[in-house]
Amino acid sequence: MTEPIKVSTTIHADQPTEPYHPLWNWFGYDEPNYTYSPHGKKLLKELTELSNTAPHIRTHNLLTSGDGVAALKWGSTNAYSEDADGNPVYDWTIMDQIFDAYMEAGNIPLVQIGFMPEALSDFQGEYKHHWAPADPYATIMTGWAVPPNNLKKWGDLVYAWARHMADRYGEEKVSTWPWEVWNEPDGLYWHGTIPEFCEMYDVSAKAVRRALPNARVGGPHTCGAFSNPKAQKFLREFLQYVVDHKSPLDFIAFHAKGNPVIWKDHVRMGVHKQLRDIETNLDIINEFPTLSHLPVVIGESDPEGCAACSARVHPQNGYRNGPLYSVYVVESMLRTYELAKLKNIHIEGAVTWAFLFDDQAWYDGFRDLATNGVDKAVLNGFRMLGKLGGDWLSTQSSHRRDLQEIMEHGVRGEPDVNVVATRDDKGISVLVWHYHDDDEAGPDAEVSIAIDGWGDRKASLKHFRMDETHSNSFGVWKAMGKPENPQGADYAKLEASGQLAQIEDVASVAVNGGKIELRTTLPRQGVSLLRLDW
């Protein structure tokens, strides 16, 4: 039997460092028509309940033409068409269903201006794609991924849309929503040039501002820049255009993706690649001193690039159903805070590109937060992040891996057994996690948690856990024999297992000289949240 790793951690309860903000509380997906399905509405409400801060929700295809029927990597609203004389026809029926669902759930839209309606597209070929996970990714890029054939009509559409949102939900509310232009124009999502994109951005941003003078607009949502000269060139030229033309820009957006692979007989994650993408983009932004004060939104920040690419077809995506995805989110998000501080840039949000896929088999290996209405383990990682709040506290861990080392080599060999903590007016929250890139068995971590600076007040403890046997509906489903269509009591059991498990509830914890000593055994790929109240 492998000996456990001995880990010592320290939390200084009387040493706040800076305010905490939940940059992780942003989510997105390709398929807007899943938004208002029963499972979609349920999940949106759960995202709101993650913390005391409303989540931001980003989705593609809000201006795409079509019948409003969802499909993998496809969605549509048919908001824009033209009559026989070429005059614009606006129809907000499907759009309203989407945004009504956000308002009902208490979400904040990150409104994406895209993609190109069919009537404004001169693409020679099919407009709607027909894609399955085994197909080449590039086949999704059809007539919606082109520049507008009439910039004035495009600008008028954006203006009309923004005014409709204001009329329906109130200008004051809608003006607080961030508005963004397009998605990954340096990649396959834009069949135009960089100057054409910059011109389209300028027209779009000014149309939003004309409709909503106090709204925030941003872009360009370029792809991960590490080892990607095209993405680096695009971001630099876009930012230079903004400087030269004084285009409206209130936040800068880019994407960051990891790189999981099959290593020998198991999945090996690539968190180093995701962090390198973030670092490279922040370094480019710092080349523009008149813009580096702007906040950043990482519009997609994920273990890899394609949420709809099932693990059945792409086995390197086999991390998605169980605890590894959850602990990876914790690792990558908390390291993102470190990078922001290191580069002196405020990262406002980091979007997890995962939602749900209706009408798919249970645990079919998609990058989603829930399957058939049952929450996956990853959502419980977010639930624990949601219990942080107030101010960061000073902490140490004997097995905290160095950020630069992780960006060079990943988390191989020794695991990252790390701790962060926050303090609010009722107590402190301590988050401990045990991460390794390799999805294979490894020793547990025996973690001692020393809290000083507590004072002479009493303390109570609630301990929450996500690992292979806690807060992991996938493990329960496997133990059931992987039923294809769970019903009744089985469904209820799965639904309950998708919630965050509490493993300790102690009314009175010993406090000696203002210090508290706790211990826990944390399995590999496990996460614990310990809440201590005064």
XYZ file of C-alpha atoms in Angstrom:
534
model
C 0.000 0.000 0.000
C 1.350 3.436 -0.982
C 2.206 5.680 1.944
C 0.140 8.891 2.074
C 1.739 12.262 1.391
C 2.177 14.365 4.523
C 1.046 17.932 3.861
C 1.160 20.887 6.244
C -0.939 23.969 5.545
C -1.298 27.223 7.454
C -4.033 29.862 7.294
C -3.546 33.242 8.928
C -7.103 34.261 9.836
C -6.003 37.758 10.889
C -3.981 38.529 7.731
C -6.310 39.597 4.893
C -4.444 40.476 1.716
C -6.940 41.836 -0.825
C -10.645 41.586 -1.724
C -11.889 38.368 -3.300
C -13.985 38.441 -6.472
C -15.472 35.347 -8.151
C -13.828 35.423 -11.584
C -14.864 31.750 -12.035
C -18.591 32.536 -11.989
C -18.944 32.852 -15.785
C -20.312 30.134 -18.091
C -20.982 29.698 -21.793
C -22.099 27.381 -24.587
C -22.611 27.209 -28.358
C -26.283 26.247 -28.421
C -28.590 29.086 -27.231
C -31.755 27.073 -27.805
C -30.886 24.764 -24.889
C -31.312 27.834 -22.659
C -35.075 27.621 -22.283
C -35.476 23.829 -22.177
C -36.601 22.457 -18.766
C -33.097 21.145 -18.037
C -31.594 24.410 -19.240
C -33.742 26.522 -16.936
C -32.985 24.218 -14.017
C -29.243 24.505 -14.578
C -29.335 28.289 -15.009
C -31.030 28.570 -11.606
C -28.410 26.298 -10.069
C -25.670 28.529 -11.463
C -27.294 31.509 -9.754
C -27.348 29.566 -6.478
C -23.596 28.848 -6.591
C -22.755 32.033 -4.719
C -24.023 35.445 -3.657
C -22.873 36.901 -6.989
C -25.012 36.429 -10.085
C -23.274 34.402 -12.827
C -22.532 35.791 -16.271
C -23.754 33.651 -19.192
C -22.257 33.792 -22.691
C -23.587 32.011 -25.775
C -22.909 31.868 -29.495
C -25.395 32.092 -32.367
C -27.660 34.805 -31.011
C -28.058 36.382 -34.457
C -27.784 33.195 -36.514
C -30.647 32.462 -38.931
C -32.697 29.300 -38.494
C -35.710 27.639 -36.927
C -34.604 27.744 -33.282
C -34.053 23.987 -33.023
C -30.908 23.122 -31.066
C -28.192 20.819 -32.408
C -24.584 20.171 -31.449
C -22.569 23.361 -32.014
C -25.582 25.053 -33.581
C -28.298 27.444 -32.543
C -30.425 30.157 -34.096
C -32.927 32.914 -33.351
C -33.878 34.132 -36.849
C -33.740 37.669 -35.458
C -32.969 39.176 -38.865
C -34.300 38.610 -42.351
C -35.276 40.820 -45.267
C -38.440 41.329 -47.255
C -38.680 41.060 -51.030
C -37.401 44.634 -51.391
C -34.360 44.042 -49.183
C -35.741 45.879 -46.170
C -34.800 44.578 -42.698
C -37.296 42.415 -40.818
C -36.594 41.971 -37.088
C -38.157 39.105 -35.149
C -37.224 38.844 -31.453
C -39.487 35.904 -30.567
C -36.756 33.301 -29.988
C -34.321 35.882 -28.647
C -36.867 36.812 -25.981
C -37.219 33.179 -24.890
C -33.475 33.037 -24.306
C -33.168 36.272 -22.375
C -36.407 35.736 -20.464
C -34.848 32.506 -19.152
C -31.747 34.405 -18.041
C -33.829 37.028 -16.267
C -36.020 34.388 -14.613
C -32.938 32.567 -13.303
C -31.194 35.736 -12.085
C -28.297 35.543 -14.559
C -26.305 38.383 -16.145
C -25.934 37.979 -19.923
C -22.540 38.482 -21.505
C -24.200 39.429 -24.774
C -22.341 38.122 -27.814
C -22.933 39.997 -31.067
C -22.820 37.166 -33.609
C -23.130 35.397 -35.894
C -23.965 36.634 -39.388
C -27.646 36.333 -40.421
C -28.207 34.576 -43.727
C -29.614 37.690 -45.403
C -26.350 39.543 -44.660
C -24.123 36.660 -45.741
C -22.703 36.318 -49.237
C -21.181 32.897 -48.530
C -21.323 30.676 -51.605
C -22.576 27.420 -50.134
C -24.693 26.020 -47.347
C -25.643 28.299 -44.491
C -26.454 25.758 -41.778
C -23.908 23.066 -40.988
C -24.664 19.403 -40.238
C -22.061 18.280 -37.733
C -21.445 15.258 -35.508
C -18.615 14.690 -33.006
C -16.698 12.438 -35.414
C -16.682 15.099 -38.156
C -13.777 17.500 -38.719
C -14.289 20.590 -36.564
C -13.851 22.959 -39.497
C -17.012 21.688 -41.175
C -19.136 23.779 -38.802
C -17.878 26.985 -40.417
C -20.414 27.865 -43.096
C -22.333 30.957 -44.153
C -22.708 32.428 -40.664
C -18.921 32.950 -40.259
C -18.432 35.737 -42.792
C -18.300 39.547 -42.758
C -21.595 41.366 -43.403
C -22.387 42.251 -46.990
C -23.763 45.577 -45.756
C -22.138 47.207 -42.725
C -24.926 49.774 -42.328
C -27.617 47.098 -42.130
C -25.435 45.177 -39.675
C -24.984 48.233 -37.468
C -28.696 48.983 -37.628
C -29.430 45.387 -36.547
C -27.130 45.679 -33.532
C -28.717 49.015 -32.595
C -32.258 47.629 -32.949
C -31.373 44.586 -30.859
C -29.858 46.647 -28.052
C -32.877 48.974 -28.003
C -35.244 45.999 -27.953
C -33.396 44.599 -24.927
C -33.678 47.983 -23.213
C -37.388 48.248 -23.968
C -38.090 44.732 -22.718
C -35.892 44.548 -19.606
C -35.226 48.180 -18.765
C -32.410 50.388 -20.011
C -30.789 50.667 -16.584
C -30.503 46.880 -16.240
C -29.433 46.208 -19.820
C -26.769 48.917 -19.620
C -25.039 46.906 -16.891
C -24.651 43.878 -19.178
C -21.309 43.537 -20.962
C -21.649 43.350 -24.754
C -19.012 41.615 -26.870
C -18.341 41.325 -30.588
C -17.940 37.909 -32.248
C -15.881 34.872 -31.280
C -12.392 33.654 -32.249
C -12.063 35.769 -35.407
C -8.426 34.703 -35.705
C -9.544 31.090 -36.067
C -12.253 29.411 -38.111
C -15.103 31.672 -36.987
C -14.254 34.554 -39.310
C -13.793 34.203 -43.078
C -12.541 37.747 -43.444
C -9.389 39.788 -42.894
C -8.187 41.458 -39.711
C -9.047 44.951 -41.078
C -12.539 43.730 -42.003
C -13.026 42.417 -38.498
C -11.787 45.629 -36.902
C -14.179 47.661 -39.040
C -17.068 45.363 -38.128
C -16.111 45.605 -34.455
C -16.059 49.400 -34.630
C -19.499 49.551 -36.259
C -20.923 47.043 -33.748
C -19.489 48.719 -30.649
C -20.650 52.158 -31.737
C -24.139 50.793 -32.480
C -24.375 49.420 -28.932
C -23.186 52.731 -27.508
C -25.654 54.638 -29.666
C -28.475 52.511 -28.262
C -27.101 52.270 -24.713
C -24.656 55.104 -23.963
C -23.586 53.552 -20.648
C -23.100 49.982 -21.879
C -19.729 48.235 -21.780
C -18.414 46.699 -25.002
C -15.409 44.488 -25.649
C -13.590 41.909 -27.737
C -12.008 40.394 -29.779
C -12.148 36.888 -28.198
C -9.074 35.621 -29.988
C -7.931 32.016 -29.506
C -5.267 30.863 -27.081
C -2.050 32.697 -27.969
C 0.692 30.424 -26.624
C 2.599 28.955 -29.592
C -0.036 30.548 -31.860
C 1.503 33.406 -33.893
C -1.770 34.033 -35.754
C -3.654 34.704 -32.513
C -0.837 36.932 -31.255
C -0.816 38.944 -34.492
C -4.595 39.316 -34.490
C -4.783 40.571 -30.898
C -1.946 43.049 -31.425
C -3.450 44.449 -34.634
C -6.896 44.686 -33.052
C -5.593 46.563 -30.018
C -3.566 48.881 -32.273
C -6.707 49.569 -34.321
C -8.594 50.473 -31.145
C -5.813 52.867 -30.119
C -5.549 54.446 -33.568
C -9.288 54.785 -34.202
C -10.429 55.366 -30.621
C -12.954 52.546 -30.946
C -15.074 51.849 -27.842
C -13.369 49.174 -25.734
C -14.251 48.586 -22.085
C -12.820 45.092 -21.630
C -10.390 42.902 -23.536
C -11.357 39.314 -24.254
C -9.349 36.260 -25.292
C -9.521 32.473 -24.851
C -7.295 29.949 -23.079
C -7.331 26.178 -23.540
C -5.446 23.258 -22.038
C -4.283 20.183 -23.888
C -5.264 16.740 -22.531
C -3.681 13.727 -24.206
C -3.665 9.967 -23.849
C -0.418 9.165 -22.039
C 0.374 5.460 -21.949
C -2.944 4.036 -20.675
C -4.668 7.095 -19.202
C -5.647 10.730 -19.709
C -2.999 13.316 -18.907
C -4.253 16.877 -18.532
C -2.431 19.938 -19.874
C -3.100 22.751 -17.420
C 0.275 24.287 -18.303
C -0.986 25.089 -21.825
C -4.084 26.877 -20.515
C -2.014 28.980 -18.123
C 0.517 29.756 -20.849
C -2.310 30.995 -23.078
C -3.393 33.371 -20.323
C 0.145 34.556 -19.670
C 0.863 35.209 -23.366
C -2.297 37.247 -23.859
C -1.711 39.299 -20.704
C 1.819 40.038 -21.888
C 0.471 41.300 -25.233
C -2.048 43.537 -23.460
C 0.769 44.992 -21.361
C 2.433 46.108 -24.605
C -0.383 48.712 -24.871
C -0.030 50.980 -21.813
C -3.135 53.005 -22.673
C -5.232 49.803 -22.577
C -3.607 47.676 -19.873
C -5.815 49.239 -17.189
C -8.875 47.632 -18.800
C -10.339 44.490 -17.232
C -9.973 41.171 -19.019
C -12.614 38.557 -19.722
C -11.253 35.139 -20.631
C -14.197 34.252 -22.825
C -13.432 30.525 -22.773
C -11.053 29.038 -20.209
C -11.130 25.243 -20.420
C -9.139 21.999 -20.384
C -9.404 21.868 -24.213
C -11.318 23.335 -27.108
C -14.517 21.490 -28.020
C -17.341 20.935 -25.532
C -19.382 18.896 -28.035
C -16.474 16.589 -28.960
C -17.521 13.480 -27.054
C -15.020 11.297 -25.221
C -16.450 8.352 -27.149
C -14.794 9.773 -30.256
C -11.961 11.677 -28.563
C -10.700 9.542 -25.638
C -8.411 12.309 -24.350
C -11.630 13.975 -23.196
C -12.339 11.130 -20.784
C -11.766 13.422 -17.789
C -15.156 15.081 -18.126
C -17.618 12.952 -16.165
C -15.907 12.560 -12.801
C -13.743 14.275 -10.164
C -10.784 15.174 -12.408
C -12.729 17.863 -14.274
C -13.830 19.374 -10.967
C -10.373 19.561 -9.384
C -8.910 20.810 -12.690
C -11.339 23.743 -12.601
C -10.253 24.567 -9.056
C -6.551 24.323 -9.989
C -6.826 26.398 -13.172
C -9.107 29.080 -11.731
C -7.029 29.687 -8.624
C -3.825 29.790 -10.657
C -5.553 32.349 -12.914
C -5.822 34.684 -9.915
C -2.062 34.318 -9.464
C -1.367 35.195 -13.084
C -3.576 38.277 -12.912
C -1.663 39.516 -9.886
C 1.690 38.678 -11.447
C 0.888 40.636 -14.620
C -0.933 43.463 -12.781
C -4.084 43.073 -14.890
C -7.580 42.647 -13.459
C -9.240 39.496 -14.795
C -12.913 40.189 -14.349
C -14.142 36.778 -15.466
C -12.997 33.415 -16.812
C -15.760 31.637 -18.723
C -16.125 27.878 -18.379
C -17.435 26.783 -21.767
C -19.810 24.094 -20.512
C -23.572 23.916 -20.053
C -25.641 20.889 -21.113
C -26.641 18.846 -24.144
C -30.262 17.703 -24.208
C -31.259 14.425 -25.885
C -27.857 12.781 -25.444
C -26.910 9.536 -23.730
C -26.074 9.638 -20.016
C -22.445 10.572 -19.250
C -21.593 10.474 -22.938
C -18.341 12.357 -22.452
C -19.390 15.867 -23.413
C -17.910 18.839 -21.571
C -21.055 19.763 -19.680
C -22.140 20.610 -16.144
C -25.092 18.236 -15.999
C -26.398 15.220 -17.910
C -30.138 14.660 -18.357
C -30.863 17.001 -15.457
C -28.337 15.406 -13.061
C -25.378 17.517 -11.956
C -21.864 16.265 -12.623
C -18.982 16.422 -10.150
C -17.604 19.557 -11.827
C -20.548 21.602 -10.619
C -19.581 20.785 -7.035
C -16.149 22.274 -7.614
C -17.952 25.494 -8.474
C -20.191 25.125 -5.430
C -17.114 25.055 -3.204
C -15.590 28.058 -4.982
C -18.923 29.761 -4.302
C -18.391 29.407 -0.550
C -15.359 31.698 -0.703
C -16.001 35.370 -0.062
C -14.818 38.578 1.581
C -11.026 38.985 1.604
C -8.244 36.604 0.660
C -6.126 35.414 3.585
C -2.422 34.664 3.679
C -1.839 30.883 3.427
C 0.976 28.387 3.004
C 1.185 24.739 1.932
C 4.196 22.446 2.068
C 3.081 20.887 -1.241
C 2.115 24.022 -3.150
C 3.730 23.720 -6.583
C 5.363 26.839 -8.012
C 3.313 28.597 -10.715
C 6.239 29.016 -13.105
C 7.173 25.347 -12.692
C 3.597 24.315 -13.512
C 3.595 26.489 -16.642
C 6.867 24.892 -17.734
C 6.158 21.251 -16.923
C 2.532 20.810 -15.786
C 1.712 18.951 -12.589
C 3.688 15.755 -13.071
C 5.610 13.802 -10.467
C 4.597 15.416 -7.181
C 0.962 16.582 -7.001
C -0.170 20.095 -6.204
C -1.762 19.904 -2.739
C -2.726 23.497 -2.222
C -4.832 25.767 -0.038
C -6.512 29.156 -0.264
C -8.768 30.868 2.261
C -11.061 33.872 2.563
C -12.532 35.750 5.498
C -15.913 37.455 5.748
C -17.823 38.964 8.662
C -19.077 35.542 9.843
C -15.959 33.381 9.610
C -13.460 31.877 7.183
C -13.637 29.449 4.272
C -10.678 27.153 3.588
C -10.378 25.426 0.199
C -7.910 22.527 -0.078
C -7.325 20.490 -3.223
C -5.138 17.591 -4.398
C -4.433 17.910 -8.125
C -2.339 15.880 -10.554
C -2.361 15.992 -14.362
C -2.436 12.193 -14.629
C -5.796 10.462 -14.312
C -4.454 7.430 -12.491
C -4.282 6.180 -8.920
C -1.940 7.940 -6.519
C -1.383 8.276 -2.786
C -3.792 10.162 -0.547
C -2.676 13.384 1.096
C -2.841 13.576 4.876
C -3.383 17.289 5.323
C -2.890 19.190 8.566
C -4.590 22.580 8.610
C -3.232 25.060 11.147
C -5.301 28.226 11.558
C -3.845 31.056 13.605
C -5.161 34.520 14.364
C -8.651 33.194 15.121
C -8.891 35.078 18.397
C -10.747 33.978 21.489
C -14.084 33.332 19.786
C -15.765 29.952 19.568
C -15.762 28.067 16.277
C -18.045 25.640 14.427
C -17.124 23.599 11.355
C -18.874 22.392 8.226
C -16.762 20.278 5.864
C -17.752 19.714 2.214
C -16.038 17.253 -0.113
C -15.836 16.281 -3.790
C -13.908 13.139 -4.734
C -14.528 9.718 -6.272
C -17.029 8.739 -3.550
C -18.527 12.162 -2.692
C -20.435 14.692 -4.798
C -19.878 12.503 -7.870
C -23.008 11.322 -9.637
C -20.902 9.526 -12.264
C -19.564 7.140 -9.626
C -23.097 6.379 -8.440
C -24.279 5.798 -12.020
C -21.427 3.357 -12.630
C -22.270 1.514 -9.409
C -25.862 1.185 -10.664
C -24.565 -0.661 -13.731
C -24.670 2.350 -16.088
C -28.422 2.326 -16.759
C -29.379 3.857 -20.110
C -32.535 5.557 -18.835
C -32.702 5.840 -15.026
C -36.205 6.442 -13.710
C -38.028 6.848 -10.404
C -35.955 6.084 -7.316
C -32.804 5.578 -9.393
C -33.156 9.019 -10.965
C -33.782 10.587 -7.551
C -30.675 8.872 -6.176
C -28.563 10.181 -9.047
C -29.993 13.662 -8.691
C -29.158 13.695 -4.968
C -25.635 12.391 -5.611
C -25.000 15.344 -7.905
C -25.285 17.763 -4.983
C -22.397 18.879 -2.771
C -21.780 16.375 0.040
C -21.154 17.522 3.596
C -18.905 15.068 5.470
C -18.538 16.867 8.818
C -20.742 19.123 10.948
C -19.063 20.015 14.240
C -20.879 22.406 16.554
C -17.787 23.259 18.612
C -14.181 23.096 17.436
C -11.315 23.396 19.920
C -9.638 26.823 19.954
C -6.349 27.083 21.872
C -4.586 30.416 22.136
C -6.358 31.725 19.044
C -5.337 28.666 17.033
C -7.305 25.814 15.470
C -5.786 22.524 14.354
C -7.652 20.377 11.800
C -6.764 17.258 9.836
C -8.241 15.578 6.793
C -7.283 12.841 4.360
C -7.737 14.099 0.825
C -7.688 11.563 -2.022
C -5.984 12.358 -5.292
C -8.257 14.583 -7.415
C -10.245 15.519 -4.291
C -11.365 18.958 -3.105
C -12.479 20.008 0.393
C -14.146 23.208 1.572
C -13.981 23.757 5.314
C -16.220 26.490 6.628
C -15.409 27.821 10.111
C -17.905 30.235 11.634
C -17.277 32.443 14.631
